[in-house]
PDB file of C-alpha atoms in Angstrom:
ATOM      1  CA  MET S 167       0.000   0.000   0.000  1.00 46.00           C
ATOM      2  CA  LYS S 168       2.834   2.346   0.887  1.00 42.00           C
ATOM      3  CA  LYS S 169       4.527   1.698  -2.480  1.00 41.00           C
ATOM      4  CA  ILE S 170       1.284   2.426  -4.326  1.00 43.00           C
ATOM      5  CA  ILE S 171       0.928   5.752  -2.503  1.00 38.00           C
ATOM      6  CA  ILE S 172       4.530   6.686  -3.366  1.00 41.00           C
ATOM      7  CA  MET S 173       3.965   5.780  -7.031  1.00 41.00           C
ATOM      8  CA  CYS S 174       0.774   7.846  -7.140  1.00 39.00           C
ATOM      9  CA  MET S 175       2.578  10.823  -5.613  1.00 39.00           C
ATOM     10  CA  ALA S 176       5.395  10.458  -8.153  1.00 39.00           C
ATOM     11  CA  LEU S 177       2.931  10.313 -11.047  1.00 35.00           C
ATOM     12  CA  CYS S 178       1.103  13.382  -9.746  1.00 40.00           C
ATOM     13  CA  SER S 179       4.416  15.202  -9.437  1.00 43.00           C
ATOM     14  CA  LEU S 180       5.335  14.323 -13.025  1.00 35.00           C
ATOM     15  CA  TYR S 181       1.900  15.434 -14.258  1.00 39.00           C
ATOM     16  CA  ILE S 182       2.178  18.789 -12.450  1.00 40.00           C
ATOM     17  CA  SER S 183       5.747  19.260 -13.719  1.00 45.00           C
ATOM     18  CA  ALA S 184       4.693  18.518 -17.314  1.00 45.00           C
ATOM     19  CA  GLY S 185       1.833  20.997 -16.987  1.00 53.00           C
ATOM     20  CA  THR S 186       4.194  23.671 -15.679  1.00 76.00           C
ATOM     21  CA  ILE S 187       6.650  23.105 -18.537  1.00 78.00           C
ATOM     22  CA  GLN S 188       3.893  23.270 -21.138  1.00 84.00           C
ATOM     23  CA  GLU S 189       2.515  26.433 -19.539  1.00 85.00           C
ATOM     24  CA  LYS S 190       5.933  28.123 -19.576  1.00 85.00           C
ATOM     25  CA  PHE S 191       6.466  27.050 -23.181  1.00 88.00           C
ATOM     26  CA  LEU S 192       3.139  28.528 -24.295  1.00 89.00           C
ATOM     27  CA  GLN S 193       3.776  31.734 -22.334  1.00 91.00           C
ATOM     28  CA  ALA S 194       7.191  32.036 -23.941  1.00 91.00           C
ATOM     29  CA  ASN S 195       5.699  31.521 -27.417  1.00 92.00           C
ATOM     30  CA  VAL S 196       3.130  34.270 -26.805  1.00 92.00           C
ATOM     31  CA  ALA S 197       5.794  36.639 -25.468  1.00 92.00           C
ATOM     32  CA  TYR S 198       8.007  35.991 -28.505  1.00 93.00           C
ATOM     33  CA  GLN S 199       5.138  36.563 -30.952  1.00 93.00           C
ATOM     34  CA  GLU S 200       4.277  39.821 -29.185  1.00 93.00           C
ATOM     35  CA  GLY S 201       7.850  41.038 -29.479  1.00 92.00           C
ATOM     36  CA  ASN S 202       8.795  40.578 -25.802  1.00 94.00           C
ATOM     37  CA  VAL S 203      11.959  38.715 -26.703  1.00 94.00           C
ATOM     38  CA  GLN S 204      13.723  39.151 -23.343  1.00 94.00           C
ATOM     39  CA  GLN S 205      10.728  37.764 -21.486  1.00 94.00           C
ATOM     40  CA  ALA S 206      10.445  34.864 -23.917  1.00 93.00           C
ATOM     41  CA  LEU S 207      14.172  34.131 -23.496  1.00 94.00           C
ATOM     42  CA  ALA S 208      13.834  34.063 -19.702  1.00 93.00           C
ATOM     43  CA  LEU S 209      10.869  31.682 -19.902  1.00 92.00           C
ATOM     44  CA  TYR S 210      12.527  29.343 -22.398  1.00 93.00           C
ATOM     45  CA  SER S 211      15.757  29.323 -20.347  1.00 92.00           C
ATOM     46  CA  ALA S 212      13.826  28.318 -17.202  1.00 91.00           C
ATOM     47  CA  ILE S 213      12.495  25.147 -18.838  1.00 89.00           C
ATOM     48  CA  GLU S 214      14.328  21.937 -17.954  1.00 86.00           C
ATOM     49  CA  PRO S 215      15.178  19.640 -19.587  1.00 85.00           C
ATOM     50  CA  LYS S 216      15.755  21.484 -22.852  1.00 86.00           C
ATOM     51  CA  GLY S 217      14.872  19.528 -25.978  1.00 86.00           C
ATOM     52  CA  PRO S 218      15.575  20.560 -29.592  1.00 87.00           C
ATOM     53  CA  ALA S 219      12.489  22.831 -29.723  1.00 90.00           C
ATOM     54  CA  ILE S 220      13.505  24.785 -26.615  1.00 92.00           C
ATOM     55  CA  ASN S 221      17.118  25.184 -27.772  1.00 94.00           C
ATOM     56  CA  TYR S 222      15.885  26.265 -31.207  1.00 94.00           C
ATOM     57  CA  ASN S 223      13.593  28.908 -29.709  1.00 95.00           C
ATOM     58  CA  ILE S 224      16.336  30.170 -27.383  1.00 95.00           C
ATOM     59  CA  GLY S 225      18.573  30.512 -30.444  1.00 95.00           C
ATOM     60  CA  ASN S 226      15.819  32.470 -32.207  1.00 95.00           C
ATOM     61  CA  CYS S 227      15.583  34.833 -29.235  1.00 96.00           C
ATOM     62  CA  TYR S 228      19.313  35.495 -29.231  1.00 96.00           C
ATOM     63  CA  PHE S 229      19.238  36.057 -32.996  1.00 96.00           C
ATOM     64  CA  ARG S 230      16.425  38.598 -32.626  1.00 95.00           C
ATOM     65  CA  LEU S 231      18.481  40.321 -29.925  1.00 95.00           C
ATOM     66  CA  GLY S 232      21.506  40.512 -32.210  1.00 94.00           C
ATOM     67  CA  ASP S 233      23.630  38.043 -30.242  1.00 94.00           C
ATOM     68  CA  TYR S 234      24.442  35.815 -33.201  1.00 94.00           C
ATOM     69  CA  ALA S 235      27.143  33.812 -31.424  1.00 93.00           C
ATOM     70  CA  GLN S 236      24.754  32.658 -28.694  1.00 94.00           C
ATOM     71  CA  ALA S 237      22.188  31.879 -31.383  1.00 95.00           C
ATOM     72  CA  VAL S 238      24.709  29.583 -33.081  1.00 94.00           C
ATOM     73  CA  LEU S 239      25.473  27.836 -29.781  1.00 94.00           C
ATOM     74  CA  PHE S 240      21.844  26.973 -29.050  1.00 95.00           C
ATOM     75  CA  TRP S 241      20.975  26.127 -32.664  1.00 94.00           C
ATOM     76  CA  THR S 242      23.956  23.766 -32.769  1.00 90.00           C
ATOM     77  CA  ARG S 243      22.746  22.058 -29.599  1.00 89.00           C
ATOM     78  CA  ALA S 244      19.235  21.846 -31.120  1.00 90.00           C
ATOM     79  CA  GLN S 245      20.706  20.004 -34.119  1.00 84.00           C
ATOM     80  CA  LYS S 246      21.934  17.163 -31.935  1.00 78.00           C
ATOM     81  CA  ASN S 247      18.544  15.444 -31.609  1.00 73.00           C
ATOM     82  CA  ALA S 248      16.654  17.133 -34.433  1.00 76.00           C
ATOM     83  CA  SER S 249      15.097  15.361 -37.408  1.00 75.00           C
ATOM     84  CA  TRP S 250      17.038  15.450 -40.661  1.00 72.00           C
ATOM     85  CA  ARG S 251      14.706  18.098 -42.148  1.00 78.00           C
ATOM     86  CA  ASP S 252      15.019  20.295 -39.056  1.00 82.00           C
ATOM     87  CA  PHE S 253      18.785  19.706 -39.040  1.00 80.00           C
ATOM     88  CA  SER S 254      19.058  21.057 -42.602  1.00 80.00           C
ATOM     89  CA  LYS S 255      16.879  24.058 -41.726  1.00 86.00           C
ATOM     90  CA  LEU S 256      18.999  24.821 -38.671  1.00 88.00           C
ATOM     91  CA  ASN S 257      22.126  24.467 -40.758  1.00 86.00           C
ATOM     92  CA  GLY S 258      20.927  27.287 -42.996  1.00 88.00           C
ATOM     93  CA  GLU S 259      20.184  29.479 -39.975  1.00 92.00           C
ATOM     94  CA  ILE S 260      23.638  28.771 -38.537  1.00 91.00           C
ATOM     95  CA  ASP S 261      25.310  29.642 -41.856  1.00 90.00           C
ATOM     96  CA  ARG S 262      23.408  32.949 -41.874  1.00 92.00           C
ATOM     97  CA  ALA S 263      24.583  33.737 -38.330  1.00 92.00           C
ATOM     98  CA  TYR S 264      28.179  32.890 -39.258  1.00 92.00           C
ATOM     99  CA  SER S 265      28.004  35.255 -42.223  1.00 91.00           C
ATOM    100  CA  LEU S 266      26.686  38.050 -40.003  1.00 92.00           C
ATOM    101  CA  LEU S 267      29.546  37.404 -37.581  1.00 90.00           C
ATOM    102  CA  ALA S 268      32.002  37.380 -40.517  1.00 85.00           C
ATOM    103  CA  ILE S 269      33.373  34.023 -39.318  1.00 83.00           C
ATOM    104  CA  SER S 270      34.129  31.184 -41.701  1.00 77.00           C
ATOM    105  CA  ARG S 271      32.436  27.957 -40.722  1.00 76.00           C
ATOM    106  CA  GLU S 272      34.634  24.870 -40.780  1.00 67.00           C
ATOM    107  CA  ASN S 273      33.482  21.623 -42.423  1.00 59.00           C
ATOM    108  CA  SER S 274      29.768  22.472 -42.544  1.00 55.00           C
ATOM    109  CA  PHE S 275      29.214  20.065 -45.479  1.00 57.00           C
ATOM    110  CA  VAL S 276      31.297  17.330 -43.840  1.00 59.00           C
ATOM    111  CA  SER S 277      29.356  17.718 -40.586  1.00 61.00           C
ATOM    112  CA  GLN S 278      26.076  17.387 -42.517  1.00 61.00           C
ATOM    113  CA  ILE S 279      27.232  14.131 -44.114  1.00 63.00           C
ATOM    114  CA  ALA S 280      28.460  12.809 -40.754  1.00 62.00           C
ATOM    115  CA  GLN S 281      25.160  13.717 -39.124  1.00 61.00           C
ATOM    116  CA  PHE S 282      23.232  12.005 -41.924  1.00 62.00           C
ATOM    117  CA  ILE S 283      25.276   8.817 -41.559  1.00 62.00           C
ATOM    118  CA  THR S 284      24.855   8.946 -37.780  1.00 61.00           C
ATOM    119  CA  ARG S 285      21.081   9.052 -38.183  1.00 60.00           C
ATOM    120  CA  ILE S 286      21.167   6.079 -40.552  1.00 59.00           C
ATOM    121  CA  CYS S 287      22.961   3.888 -38.033  1.00 61.00           C
ATOM    122  CA  SER S 288      21.358   5.374 -34.910  1.00 60.00           C
ATOM    123  CA  PRO S 289      18.990   2.367 -34.399  1.00 61.00           C
ATOM    124  CA  CYS S 290      22.032   0.055 -34.270  1.00 66.00           C
ATOM    125  CA  SER S 291      24.222  -0.259 -31.226  1.00 70.00           C
ATOM    126  CA  LEU S 292      27.981   0.164 -31.490  1.00 71.00           C
ATOM    127  CA  LEU S 293      28.485  -3.474 -30.460  1.00 76.00           C
ATOM    128  CA  ALA S 294      26.095  -4.741 -33.165  1.00 77.00           C
ATOM    129  CA  LEU S 295      27.944  -2.762 -35.839  1.00 77.00           C
ATOM    130  CA  GLN S 296      31.295  -4.062 -34.610  1.00 81.00           C
ATOM    131  CA  ILE S 297      30.102  -7.689 -34.742  1.00 84.00           C
ATOM    132  CA  LEU S 298      28.570  -7.228 -38.206  1.00 82.00           C
ATOM    133  CA  PHE S 299      31.755  -5.575 -39.474  1.00 84.00           C
ATOM    134  CA  LEU S 300      33.934  -8.418 -38.147  1.00 85.00           C
ATOM    135  CA  ILE S 301      31.653 -11.071 -39.695  1.00 85.00           C
ATOM    136  CA  CYS S 302      31.794  -9.370 -43.095  1.00 82.00           C
ATOM    137  CA  TRP S 303      35.545  -8.815 -42.800  1.00 84.00           C
ATOM    138  CA  PHE S 304      36.217 -12.494 -42.055  1.00 84.00           C
ATOM    139  CA  ALA S 305      33.835 -13.488 -44.874  1.00 80.00           C
ATOM    140  CA  VAL S 306      35.803 -11.364 -47.331  1.00 80.00           C
ATOM    141  CA  CYS S 307      39.133 -12.740 -46.106  1.00 82.00           C
ATOM    142  CA  TRP S 308      37.831 -16.321 -46.334  1.00 83.00           C
ATOM    143  CA  TYR S 309      36.190 -16.119 -49.765  1.00 79.00           C
ATOM    144  CA  LEU S 310      38.596 -13.645 -51.371  1.00 78.00           C
ATOM    145  CA  PRO S 311      40.959 -16.253 -52.922  1.00 80.00           C
ATOM    146  CA  LEU S 312      38.034 -18.431 -54.072  1.00 78.00           C
ATOM    147  CA  LEU S 313      36.130 -15.569 -55.681  1.00 75.00           C
ATOM    148  CA  TYR S 314      39.298 -14.254 -57.303  1.00 75.00           C
ATOM    149  CA  ARG S 315      40.163 -17.659 -58.808  1.00 78.00           C
ATOM    150  CA  ARG S 316      36.627 -18.049 -60.168  1.00 77.00           C
ATOM    151  CA  LYS S 317      36.693 -14.477 -61.468  1.00 77.00           C
ATOM    152  CA  LYS S 318      33.598 -13.482 -59.498  1.00 77.00           C
ATOM    153  CA  TYR S 319      34.680  -9.861 -59.557  1.00 76.00           C
ATOM    154  CA  SER S 320      31.170  -8.430 -59.169  1.00 82.00           C
ATOM    155  CA  VAL S 321      30.519 -10.446 -55.980  1.00 78.00           C
ATOM    156  CA  LEU S 322      33.955  -9.558 -54.671  1.00 78.00           C
ATOM    157  CA  SER S 323      33.385  -5.868 -55.345  1.00 83.00           C
ATOM    158  CA  LEU S 324      30.003  -6.012 -53.600  1.00 84.00           C
ATOM    159  CA  LEU S 325      31.549  -7.608 -50.506  1.00 82.00           C
ATOM    160  CA  LEU S 326      34.310  -4.989 -50.422  1.00 84.00           C
ATOM    161  CA  VAL S 327      31.764  -2.168 -50.734  1.00 86.00           C
ATOM    162  CA  ILE S 328      29.765  -3.646 -47.845  1.00 85.00           C
ATOM    163  CA  VAL S 329      32.858  -3.905 -45.646  1.00 85.00           C
ATOM    164  CA  VAL S 330      33.966  -0.355 -46.448  1.00 86.00           C
ATOM    165  CA  SER S 331      30.438   0.982 -45.819  1.00 83.00           C
ATOM    166  CA  LEU S 332      30.207  -0.835 -42.496  1.00 82.00           C
ATOM    167  CA  GLY S 333      33.628   0.503 -41.551  1.00 82.00           C
ATOM    168  CA  LEU S 334      32.472   4.048 -42.328  1.00 77.00           C
ATOM    169  CA  LEU S 335      29.276   3.565 -40.309  1.00 76.00           C
ATOM    170  CA  LEU S 336      31.298   2.146 -37.417  1.00 77.00           C
ATOM    171  CA  TYR S 337      33.678   5.117 -37.495  1.00 74.00           C
ATOM    172  CA  VAL S 338      30.852   7.678 -37.514  1.00 70.00           C
ATOM    173  CA  LYS S 339      28.958   5.769 -34.808  1.00 68.00           C
ATOM    174  CA  HIS S 340      32.048   5.804 -32.618  1.00 66.00           C
ATOM    175  CA  ARG S 341      32.459   9.556 -33.161  1.00 64.00           C
ATOM    176  CA  SER S 342      28.855  10.109 -32.055  1.00 61.00           C
ATOM    177  CA  TYR S 343      29.907   9.075 -28.545  1.00 64.00           C
ATOM    178  CA  ILE S 344      32.566  11.813 -28.435  1.00 68.00           C
ATOM    179  CA  SER S 345      31.624  15.077 -26.731  1.00 81.00           C
ATOM    180  CA  TYR S 346      32.186  18.372 -28.507  1.00 86.00           C
ATOM    181  CA  ALA S 347      31.918  22.005 -27.473  1.00 90.00           C
ATOM    182  CA  LEU S 348      32.090  25.459 -29.040  1.00 92.00           C
ATOM    183  CA  VAL S 349      34.027  28.416 -27.691  1.00 92.00           C
ATOM    184  CA  SER S 350      31.448  30.826 -26.271  1.00 90.00           C
ATOM    185  CA  LYS S 351      33.634  33.950 -25.919  1.00 89.00           C
ATOM    186  CA  ASN S 352      35.520  36.155 -28.370  1.00 88.00           C
ATOM    187  CA  SER S 353      38.803  34.462 -27.453  1.00 90.00           C
ATOM    188  CA  ILE S 354      39.927  32.159 -24.661  1.00 93.00           C
ATOM    189  CA  SER S 355      43.305  30.949 -23.443  1.00 93.00           C
ATOM    190  CA  VAL S 356      44.283  27.312 -23.801  1.00 94.00           C
ATOM    191  CA  TYR S 357      46.499  26.217 -20.913  1.00 95.00           C
ATOM    192  CA  ALA S 358      49.035  23.448 -20.380  1.00 93.00           C
ATOM    193  CA  GLY S 359      47.079  22.155 -17.368  1.00 93.00           C
ATOM    194  CA  PRO S 360      43.702  22.440 -15.606  1.00 94.00           C
ATOM    195  CA  GLY S 361      44.092  25.877 -14.050  1.00 93.00           C
ATOM    196  CA  HIS S 362      44.983  29.521 -14.685  1.00 92.00           C
ATOM    197  CA  ASP S 363      48.334  28.940 -12.972  1.00 94.00           C
ATOM    198  CA  TYR S 364      49.543  26.797 -15.858  1.00 94.00           C
ATOM    199  CA  ALA S 365      51.317  28.290 -18.861  1.00 93.00           C
ATOM    200  CA  PRO S 366      49.038  29.466 -21.675  1.00 93.00           C
ATOM    201  CA  LEU S 367      49.736  27.561 -24.875  1.00 91.00           C
ATOM    202  CA  THR S 368      47.594  29.390 -27.409  1.00 91.00           C
ATOM    203  CA  GLU S 369      44.200  31.039 -27.896  1.00 91.00           C
ATOM    204  CA  ALA S 370      40.942  29.689 -29.292  1.00 91.00           C
ATOM    205  CA  LYS S 371      38.520  32.000 -31.075  1.00 90.00           C
ATOM    206  CA  MET S 372      34.776  32.462 -30.914  1.00 90.00           C
ATOM    207  CA  LEU S 373      32.832  29.380 -32.108  1.00 91.00           C
ATOM    208  CA  ASP S 374      35.949  27.253 -32.566  1.00 89.00           C
ATOM    209  CA  SER S 375      34.963  23.598 -32.301  1.00 87.00           C
ATOM    210  CA  VAL S 376      36.788  21.612 -29.609  1.00 90.00           C
ATOM    211  CA  ARG S 377      36.723  17.888 -28.858  1.00 88.00           C
ATOM    212  CA  ILE S 378      36.440  17.108 -25.156  1.00 91.00           C
ATOM    213  CA  VAL S 379      38.990  14.541 -23.996  1.00 89.00           C
ATOM    214  CA  GLU S 380      38.829  14.772 -20.205  1.00 90.00           C
ATOM    215  CA  GLN S 381      37.158  16.780 -17.444  1.00 91.00           C
ATOM    216  CA  ARG S 382      38.542  17.811 -14.062  1.00 91.00           C
ATOM    217  CA  ASN S 383      36.118  19.850 -11.999  1.00 89.00           C
ATOM    218  CA  GLU S 384      35.343  22.942 -14.107  1.00 91.00           C
ATOM    219  CA  TRP S 385      38.221  22.384 -16.527  1.00 95.00           C
ATOM    220  CA  TYR S 386      38.238  20.426 -19.781  1.00 95.00           C
ATOM    221  CA  LYS S 387      41.108  18.887 -21.650  1.00 94.00           C
ATOM    222  CA  VAL S 388      40.285  19.474 -25.301  1.00 94.00           C
ATOM    223  CA  TYR S 389      41.637  18.933 -28.769  1.00 92.00           C
ATOM    224  CA  ILE S 390      41.477  21.853 -31.200  1.00 87.00           C
ATOM    225  CA  ARG S 391      42.385  21.093 -34.801  1.00 81.00           C
ATOM    226  CA  ARG S 392      44.648  24.084 -35.352  1.00 74.00           C
ATOM    227  CA  CYS S 393      46.004  24.237 -31.787  1.00 76.00           C
ATOM    228  CA  GLY S 394      46.382  20.651 -30.583  1.00 86.00           C
ATOM    229  CA  TYR S 395      45.706  19.536 -27.009  1.00 92.00           C
ATOM    230  CA  GLY S 396      45.244  21.825 -24.024  1.00 94.00           C
ATOM    231  CA  TRP S 397      43.021  22.748 -21.085  1.00 95.00           C
ATOM    232  CA  VAL S 398      40.242  25.340 -21.108  1.00 95.00           C
ATOM    233  CA  ASP S 399      37.966  26.823 -18.475  1.00 95.00           C
ATOM    234  CA  GLY S 400      34.560  25.113 -18.642  1.00 92.00           C
ATOM    235  CA  THR S 401      32.770  28.443 -18.229  1.00 92.00           C
ATOM    236  CA  GLU S 402      34.249  29.618 -21.540  1.00 93.00           C
ATOM    237  CA  ILE S 403      32.938  26.783 -23.723  1.00 93.00           C
ATOM    238  CA  PHE S 404      29.452  25.565 -24.606  1.00 91.00           C
ATOM    239  CA  VAL S 405      29.113  21.776 -24.504  1.00 88.00           C
ATOM    240  CA  ILE S 406      26.944  20.510 -27.356  1.00 81.00           C
TER     241      ILE S 406
END
């Protein structure tokens, strides 16, 4: 009986919480449509957890306010779990913000392809892809001499294409587990260790993409393509 009461209380709490979130979302939509962008931004920001729709609307608010960098940050986070159509739409918005900031965007086309491939293999687990890849790889190694002797070049080519495709899917799937962030300030220092007492190695610029390698308290060890490895203050990056 006690467990049933606790479950009922939990369900009621979830129902009330969902109602509050929906109410805030609707209030924020009305405020945005009426031109009260600051109020809408405050309401959207108070909603937790933030799904793609909330992050998209927060990005819209920042764009309306002229803060294009913050708009890019939230639109990029919205892309993470968006549908492919919404991802493409957001990509156009992000490109527009980059042009207004006069910043060149790195690998936008490559990131689109990677995102598309990630969505294709999203229903599959990493382990399932690894097993399937190994099975196909051993099949190719086993039948390769036989197919070559019998001049079954079309079958051999098909098997090689399957193995290469599975390898590409496996690589992209593995990368989807890696955490990335964008620099959220005009420029930040990259240090040799997790603290301001360490020697600064270089600087990262606004909206530079960084790959997160390790975290220690509020500090992140990151990899930046043009800078290499270093440590940055977690308050100066926006984790996607």
